[in-house]
CSV table of N, CA and C in Angstrom, one decimal:
chain,number,residue,atom,x,y,z
X,24,UNK,N,28.8,10.6,-26.0
X,24,UNK,CA,28.4,9.1,-26.5
X,24,UNK,C,27.7,8.4,-25.4
X,25,UNK,N,26.6,7.7,-25.7
X,25,UNK,CA,26.2,6.7,-24.8
X,25,UNK,C,26.5,5.4,-25.0
X,26,UNK,N,27.1,4.7,-23.9
X,26,UNK,CA,27.6,3.5,-24.0
X,26,UNK,C,26.3,2.6,-23.0
X,27,UNK,N,26.1,1.4,-23.8
X,27,UNK,CA,25.3,0.5,-22.8
X,27,UNK,C,26.0,0.2,-21.7
X,28,UNK,N,25.7,0.1,-20.5
X,28,UNK,CA,26.3,-0.5,-19.2
X,28,UNK,C,25.6,-1.6,-19.0
X,29,UNK,N,26.3,-2.8,-18.5
X,29,UNK,CA,25.7,-3.8,-17.8
X,29,UNK,C,26.1,-3.9,-16.4
X,30,UNK,N,24.9,-3.9,-15.6
X,30,UNK,CA,25.1,-4.2,-14.0
X,30,UNK,C,24.7,-5.3,-13.6
X,31,UNK,N,25.5,-6.3,-13.1
X,31,UNK,CA,25.2,-7.6,-12.4
X,31,UNK,C,24.9,-7.2,-11.1
X,32,UNK,N,23.8,-7.8,-10.7
X,32,UNK,CA,23.6,-7.8,-9.1
X,32,UNK,C,23.4,-9.5,-8.9
X,33,UNK,N,24.2,-9.7,-7.9
X,33,UNK,CA,24.2,-11.1,-7.3
X,33,UNK,C,23.2,-11.5,-6.2
X,34,UNK,N,22.1,-12.2,-6.4
X,34,UNK,CA,21.1,-12.0,-5.4
X,34,UNK,C,21.2,-13.6,-5.0
X,35,UNK,N,21.6,-13.7,-3.4
X,35,UNK,CA,21.5,-15.0,-3.1
X,35,UNK,C,20.0,-15.3,-2.4
X,36,UNK,N,19.4,-16.3,-3.1
X,36,UNK,CA,18.1,-16.8,-2.6
X,36,UNK,C,18.1,-17.4,-1.4
X,37,UNK,N,17.4,-17.2,-0.3
X,37,UNK,CA,17.5,-17.9,0.8
X,37,UNK,C,16.1,-18.7,1.0
X,38,UNK,N,16.3,-19.7,1.6
X,38,UNK,CA,15.2,-20.6,1.7
X,38,UNK,C,14.5,-20.0,2.8
X,39,UNK,N,12.7,-19.7,2.8
X,39,UNK,CA,12.0,-19.4,3.7
X,39,UNK,C,11.2,-20.5,4.4
X,40,UNK,N,11.4,-20.3,5.7
X,40,UNK,CA,11.0,-21.6,6.4
X,40,UNK,C,10.0,-20.9,7.4
X,41,UNK,N,8.8,-21.5,7.7
X,41,UNK,CA,7.8,-21.0,8.7
X,41,UNK,C,7.9,-21.8,9.8
X,42,UNK,N,8.1,-21.2,10.8
X,42,UNK,CA,7.8,-21.9,12.2
X,42,UNK,C,6.7,-22.2,12.9
X,43,UNK,N,6.4,-23.1,13.7
X,43,UNK,CA,5.3,-23.4,14.1
X,43,UNK,C,4.4,-22.2,14.6
X,44,UNK,N,5.1,-21.5,15.3
X,44,UNK,CA,4.2,-20.6,15.8
X,44,UNK,C,3.3,-19.5,14.9
X,45,UNK,N,4.1,-19.3,13.7
X,45,UNK,CA,3.9,-18.4,12.5
X,45,UNK,C,2.8,-19.3,11.7
X,46,UNK,N,3.0,-20.6,11.6
X,46,UNK,CA,2.0,-21.3,11.0
X,46,UNK,C,0.5,-21.5,12.0
X,47,UNK,N,0.7,-21.4,13.0
X,47,UNK,CA,-0.7,-21.4,14.0
X,47,UNK,C,-1.1,-20.2,14.0
X,48,UNK,N,-0.4,-19.2,14.0
X,48,UNK,CA,-0.9,-17.9,13.6
X,48,UNK,C,-1.7,-17.6,12.6
X,49,UNK,N,-1.2,-18.1,11.4
X,49,UNK,CA,-1.9,-18.0,10.3
X,49,UNK,C,-2.9,-18.8,9.8
X,50,UNK,N,-3.1,-20.0,10.8
X,50,UNK,CA,-4.2,-20.7,10.7
X,50,UNK,C,-5.3,-20.0,11.6
X,51,UNK,N,-5.0,-19.7,12.9
X,51,UNK,CA,-6.0,-19.0,13.7
X,51,UNK,C,-6.6,-17.5,12.9
X,52,UNK,N,-5.7,-16.9,12.2
X,52,UNK,CA,-6.3,-15.9,11.6
X,52,UNK,C,-7.3,-16.1,10.5
X,53,UNK,N,-6.9,-17.0,9.5
X,53,UNK,CA,-7.5,-17.4,8.4
X,53,UNK,C,-8.8,-18.2,9.0
X,54,UNK,N,-8.9,-19.0,9.8
X,54,UNK,CA,-10.2,-19.5,10.3
X,54,UNK,C,-11.3,-18.5,11.1
X,55,UNK,N,-10.6,-17.5,11.6
X,55,UNK,CA,-11.5,-16.3,12.2
X,55,UNK,C,-12.0,-15.6,11.1
X,56,UNK,N,-11.5,-15.4,9.9
X,56,UNK,CA,-12.0,-14.5,9.1
X,56,UNK,C,-12.8,-15.4,8.1
X,57,UNK,N,-12.5,-16.8,8.1
X,57,UNK,CA,-13.5,-17.9,7.2
X,57,UNK,C,-14.8,-17.8,7.7
X,58,UNK,N,-14.9,-17.4,9.0
X,58,UNK,CA,-16.4,-17.7,9.7
X,58,UNK,C,-17.4,-16.7,9.2
X,59,UNK,N,-16.7,-15.4,8.6
X,59,UNK,CA,-17.7,-14.5,7.8
X,59,UNK,C,-17.5,-14.6,6.5
X,60,UNK,N,-16.1,-14.9,5.9
X,60,UNK,CA,-16.0,-14.7,4.6
X,60,UNK,C,-14.8,-15.5,3.9
X,61,UNK,N,-15.0,-16.8,3.8
X,61,UNK,CA,-14.1,-18.0,3.3
X,61,UNK,C,-13.3,-17.5,2.2
X,62,UNK,N,-13.7,-16.5,1.2
X,62,UNK,CA,-12.8,-16.2,0.2
X,62,UNK,C,-11.9,-15.1,0.7
X,63,UNK,N,-12.3,-14.4,1.5
X,63,UNK,CA,-11.3,-13.2,2.1
X,63,UNK,C,-10.1,-14.0,2.9
X,64,UNK,N,-10.4,-15.1,3.6
X,64,UNK,CA,-9.5,-16.0,4.2
X,64,UNK,C,-8.4,-16.4,3.4
X,65,UNK,N,-9.0,-17.0,2.4
X,65,UNK,CA,-8.0,-17.7,1.3
X,65,UNK,C,-7.1,-16.6,0.6
X,66,UNK,N,-8.0,-15.4,0.4
X,66,UNK,CA,-7.0,-14.6,-0.3
X,66,UNK,C,-5.8,-14.0,0.7
X,67,UNK,N,-6.2,-13.8,2.0
X,67,UNK,CA,-5.3,-13.5,2.8
X,67,UNK,C,-4.3,-14.4,2.9
X,68,UNK,N,-4.6,-15.8,3.1
X,68,UNK,CA,-3.5,-16.7,3.3
X,68,UNK,C,-2.3,-16.6,2.1
X,69,UNK,N,-3.0,-16.7,1.1
X,69,UNK,CA,-2.1,-16.5,-0.4
X,69,UNK,C,-1.2,-15.1,-0.4
X,70,UNK,N,-1.7,-14.1,0.1
X,70,UNK,CA,-1.0,-12.9,0.2
X,70,UNK,C,0.0,-13.0,1.4
X,71,UNK,N,-0.4,-13.5,2.4
X,71,UNK,CA,0.9,-13.5,3.6
X,71,UNK,C,2.1,-14.6,3.0
X,72,UNK,N,1.5,-15.6,2.3
X,72,UNK,CA,2.5,-16.5,2.1
X,72,UNK,C,3.3,-16.1,0.9
X,73,UNK,N,2.7,-15.4,0.0
X,73,UNK,CA,3.4,-14.7,-1.1
X,73,UNK,C,4.4,-13.6,-0.5
X,74,UNK,N,4.0,-12.8,0.4
X,74,UNK,CA,4.8,-11.8,0.9
X,74,UNK,C,6.1,-12.5,1.9
X,75,UNK,N,5.6,-13.6,2.4
X,75,UNK,CA,6.8,-14.1,3.3
X,75,UNK,C,8.0,-14.6,2.5
X,76,UNK,N,7.8,-14.7,1.1
X,76,UNK,CA,9.0,-15.1,0.0
X,76,UNK,C,9.9,-13.6,0.0
X,77,UNK,N,9.5,-12.7,0.0
X,77,UNK,CA,10.0,-11.5,-0.1
X,77,UNK,C,11.5,-11.4,0.4
X,78,UNK,N,11.5,-11.7,1.9
X,78,UNK,CA,12.9,-11.5,2.4
X,78,UNK,C,13.9,-12.7,2.2
X,79,UNK,N,13.5,-13.6,1.5
X,79,UNK,CA,14.3,-14.9,0.8
X,79,UNK,C,15.3,-14.1,-0.2
X,80,UNK,N,14.9,-13.2,-1.0
X,80,UNK,CA,15.6,-12.6,-1.9
X,80,UNK,C,16.3,-11.4,-1.4
X,81,UNK,N,15.8,-10.6,-0.3
X,81,UNK,CA,16.2,-9.4,0.1
X,81,UNK,C,16.3,-9.5,1.8
X,82,UNK,N,16.9,-10.1,2.5
X,82,UNK,CA,16.9,-10.4,4.1
X,82,UNK,C,16.7,-9.1,4.8
X,83,UNK,N,17.4,-8.0,4.2
X,83,UNK,CA,17.2,-6.8,5.2
X,83,UNK,C,16.1,-5.9,4.8
X,84,UNK,N,14.9,-6.5,4.1
X,84,UNK,CA,13.8,-5.6,3.5
X,84,UNK,C,13.1,-5.3,4.5
X,85,UNK,N,12.7,-6.1,5.6
X,85,UNK,CA,12.0,-5.5,6.8
X,85,UNK,C,12.7,-4.6,7.6
X,86,UNK,N,11.8,-4.2,8.4
X,86,UNK,CA,12.5,-3.0,9.6
X,86,UNK,C,13.1,-3.9,11.0
X,87,UNK,N,14.2,-3.2,11.2
X,87,UNK,CA,14.8,-4.0,12.8
X,87,UNK,C,13.4,-4.2,13.4
X,88,UNK,N,13.6,-5.3,13.8
X,88,UNK,CA,12.6,-5.9,14.6
X,88,UNK,C,12.6,-5.5,16.2
X,89,UNK,N,11.5,-5.7,16.8
X,89,UNK,CA,11.2,-5.2,18.3
X,89,UNK,C,12.3,-6.1,19.2
X,90,UNK,N,12.4,-7.5,18.8
X,90,UNK,CA,13.1,-8.4,19.4
X,90,UNK,C,14.5,-8.4,18.8
X,91,UNK,N,15.7,-8.2,19.7
X,91,UNK,CA,16.7,-8.2,19.2
X,91,UNK,C,17.1,-9.6,17.9
X,92,UNK,N,17.8,-9.0,17.0
X,92,UNK,CA,18.1,-10.2,16.2
X,92,UNK,C,17.2,-10.5,15.2
X,93,UNK,N,16.2,-9.7,15.0
X,93,UNK,CA,14.7,-10.1,14.2
X,93,UNK,C,14.7,-8.8,13.2
X,94,UNK,N,13.8,-9.2,12.4
X,94,UNK,CA,13.4,-7.8,11.5
X,94,UNK,C,11.8,-8.3,11.3
X,95,UNK,N,11.1,-7.0,10.7
X,95,UNK,CA,9.5,-7.3,10.7
X,95,UNK,C,9.3,-6.5,9.3
X,96,UNK,N,8.6,-7.7,8.5
X,96,UNK,CA,7.9,-7.4,7.3
X,96,UNK,C,6.7,-6.7,7.5
X,97,UNK,N,6.6,-5.3,7.2
X,97,UNK,CA,5.3,-4.8,7.5
X,97,UNK,C,4.6,-4.8,6.0
X,98,UNK,N,3.4,-5.1,6.0
X,98,UNK,CA,2.9,-5.1,4.8
X,98,UNK,C,1.8,-3.9,4.5
X,99,UNK,N,2.2,-3.3,3.5
X,99,UNK,CA,1.7,-2.0,3.4
X,99,UNK,C,-0.2,-2.1,2.9
X,100,UNK,N,-0.5,-3.1,2.4
X,100,UNK,CA,-1.7,-3.1,1.9
X,100,UNK,C,-3.0,-4.0,2.8
X,101,UNK,N,-2.3,-4.4,3.8
X,101,UNK,CA,-2.9,-5.1,4.8
X,101,UNK,C,-2.3,-5.1,6.2
X,102,UNK,N,-3.3,-5.2,7.2
X,102,UNK,CA,-2.8,-4.8,8.4
X,102,UNK,C,-2.0,-5.7,9.2
X,103,UNK,N,-0.9,-6.6,8.5
X,103,UNK,CA,-0.4,-7.4,9.2
X,103,UNK,C,1.3,-7.3,9.2
X,104,UNK,N,1.9,-8.1,10.2
X,104,UNK,CA,3.5,-7.7,10.2
X,104,UNK,C,3.9,-9.3,10.3
X,105,UNK,N,5.0,-9.5,9.6
X,105,UNK,CA,5.6,-10.9,9.7
X,105,UNK,C,7.2,-10.7,10.3
X,106,UNK,N,7.2,-11.1,11.6
X,106,UNK,CA,8.4,-11.2,12.0
X,106,UNK,C,9.4,-12.2,11.5
X,107,UNK,N,10.8,-11.9,11.3
X,107,UNK,CA,11.4,-13.2,10.8
X,107,UNK,C,12.9,-12.8,11.4
X,108,UNK,N,13.9,-13.9,11.1
X,108,UNK,CA,15.0,-13.9,11.6
X,108,UNK,C,15.6,-14.5,10.3
X,109,UNK,N,17.1,-14.2,10.3
X,109,UNK,CA,17.8,-14.9,9.1
X,109,UNK,C,19.0,-15.6,9.8
X,110,UNK,N,18.8,-17.1,9.6
X,110,UNK,CA,19.9,-17.7,10.0
X,110,UNK,C,20.5,-18.6,8.9
X,111,UNK,N,21.7,-18.3,8.7
X,111,UNK,CA,22.6,-18.8,7.5
X,111,UNK,C,21.9,-18.6,6.3
X,112,UNK,N,21.7,-19.6,5.6
X,112,UNK,CA,20.7,-19.3,4.2
X,112,UNK,C,19.5,-19.4,4.4
X,113,UNK,N,18.8,-19.3,5.5
X,113,UNK,CA,17.4,-19.6,5.8
X,113,UNK,C,16.6,-18.4,6.4
X,114,UNK,N,15.5,-17.9,6.0
X,114,UNK,CA,14.8,-16.8,6.6
X,114,UNK,C,13.7,-17.6,7.4
X,115,UNK,N,13.7,-17.4,8.4
X,115,UNK,CA,12.6,-17.9,9.4
X,115,UNK,C,11.5,-17.1,9.8
X,116,UNK,N,10.2,-17.5,9.3
X,116,UNK,CA,9.1,-16.7,9.5
X,116,UNK,C,8.6,-17.3,11.0
X,117,UNK,N,8.5,-16.0,12.0
X,117,UNK,CA,8.7,-16.2,13.5
X,117,UNK,C,7.0,-16.4,14.0
X,118,UNK,N,6.4,-15.3,13.4
X,118,UNK,CA,5.0,-15.1,13.8
X,118,UNK,C,4.3,-14.5,12.7
X,119,UNK,N,3.0,-14.5,12.7
X,119,UNK,CA,2.2,-13.6,11.7
X,119,UNK,C,1.1,-13.0,12.6
X,120,UNK,N,1.0,-11.6,12.7
X,120,UNK,CA,0.2,-10.9,13.5
X,120,UNK,C,-0.3,-9.7,12.9
X,121,UNK,N,-1.6,-9.2,13.2
X,121,UNK,CA,-2.3,-8.2,12.8
X,121,UNK,C,-1.8,-7.0,13.7
X,122,UNK,N,-1.8,-5.8,13.0
X,122,UNK,CA,-1.2,-4.7,13.8
X,122,UNK,C,-2.0,-4.2,14.7
X,123,UNK,N,-3.0,-4.8,15.1
X,123,UNK,CA,-3.9,-4.4,16.3
X,123,UNK,C,-3.4,-5.2,17.8
X,124,UNK,N,-2.3,-6.2,17.3
X,124,UNK,CA,-2.1,-6.8,18.4
X,124,UNK,C,-0.7,-6.5,19.0
X,125,UNK,N,-0.6,-6.8,20.0
X,125,UNK,CA,0.8,-6.6,20.9
X,125,UNK,C,2.0,-7.5,20.4
X,126,UNK,N,3.1,-7.0,19.8
X,126,UNK,CA,4.0,-7.8,19.6
X,126,UNK,C,5.4,-7.1,20.3
X,127,UNK,N,6.2,-7.9,20.9
X,127,UNK,CA,6.1,-9.1,21.4
X,127,UNK,C,5.2,-9.2,22.4
X,128,UNK,N,4.6,-10.4,22.7
X,128,UNK,CA,3.7,-10.6,23.8
X,128,UNK,C,4.4,-10.1,25.2
X,129,UNK,N,3.6,-9.5,26.1
X,129,UNK,CA,4.1,-9.1,27.2
X,129,UNK,C,5.0,-10.1,28.0
X,130,UNK,N,6.2,-9.8,28.7
X,130,UNK,CA,7.0,-10.9,29.3
X,130,UNK,C,8.0,-11.5,28.2
X,131,UNK,N,7.8,-11.1,26.8
X,131,UNK,CA,8.8,-11.8,25.8
X,131,UNK,C,9.4,-10.8,25.1
X,132,UNK,N,9.7,-9.8,25.5
X,132,UNK,CA,10.3,-8.6,25.1
X,132,UNK,C,11.8,-8.8,24.6
X,133,UNK,N,12.5,-9.9,25.3
X,133,UNK,CA,13.8,-10.0,24.7
X,133,UNK,C,13.9,-11.4,23.8
X,134,UNK,N,12.9,-11.9,23.3
X,134,UNK,CA,12.9,-13.3,22.3
X,134,UNK,C,13.0,-14.2,23.3
């Protein structure tokens, strides 16, 4: 006989905070794309901002980062990576970078 089973999952929603470097990367990338296609730039920004909310509900969602203490959200449908770290109840978006770029920058391999 089948019985309904109720499974309760407690999800702690963390605040997502964009650090200055990430906002600067986002602005630079969008500005570059907007030179040729403003609609594509706006769509990219919306997609990246929406994607950045994911670790707020699942902080271990991204792969282990290349810098100790970080994780990296690899976006499957666009060639971007969002490195982030979790501090207490906050997920901090550290950068936004295209997969063709080097991360971390040379000389900054240890954060």
